Amino acid sequence: MGHVANEITPFLKARRAALDPAALGLRDGLVRRRVRGLRREEVAQLAGVSVD
């Protein structure tokens, strides 16, 4: 399973970075983003699933 994780991690990071939180109705909040795009928690929220 480690091999699959090694392949999918860069893909998921690239997809998250390509999305603009403001365009999806998410506020930036008080904390500055270290990287562009959505946080994992925001992806889960928009998908209606748990982060866990």
XYZ file of C-alpha atoms in Angstrom:
52
model
C 0.000 0.000 0.000
C 2.980 2.329 0.494
C 3.588 2.421 -3.258
C 0.022 3.597 -3.946
C 0.317 6.301 -1.271
C 3.563 7.497 -2.853
C 1.768 7.961 -6.175
C -1.474 9.487 -4.954
C -0.025 11.991 -2.468
C 1.449 14.362 -5.092
C -1.744 14.090 -7.156
C -3.990 15.037 -4.243
C -1.713 17.902 -3.190
C -1.752 19.277 -6.743
C -5.561 19.073 -6.937
C -5.963 20.862 -3.572
C -3.473 23.567 -4.583
C -5.387 24.233 -7.808
C -8.569 25.203 -5.924
C -9.279 28.683 -4.620
C -10.927 28.613 -1.164
C -12.665 31.976 -1.744
C -14.170 30.741 -5.021
C -15.705 27.837 -3.113
C -17.204 30.072 -0.432
C -14.611 29.304 2.237
C -13.160 32.148 4.271
C -9.451 32.493 4.843
C -9.979 32.804 8.574
C -7.509 34.261 11.014
C -4.670 31.873 10.257
C -2.535 32.492 7.191
C -2.240 29.639 4.735
C 1.243 28.154 4.402
C 0.431 26.701 0.988
C -2.037 27.568 -1.757
C -5.320 25.756 -2.100
C -7.577 23.860 0.236
C -6.702 22.243 3.518
C -7.626 18.582 3.991
C -10.305 19.598 6.478
C -11.886 21.915 3.914
C -11.927 19.202 1.251
C -13.641 16.868 3.708
C -16.159 19.561 4.682
C -17.069 20.253 1.059
C -17.367 16.517 0.345
C -19.503 15.946 3.445
C -17.161 13.391 4.950
C -15.017 13.142 8.072
C -11.322 13.988 7.954
C -10.622 10.813 9.893
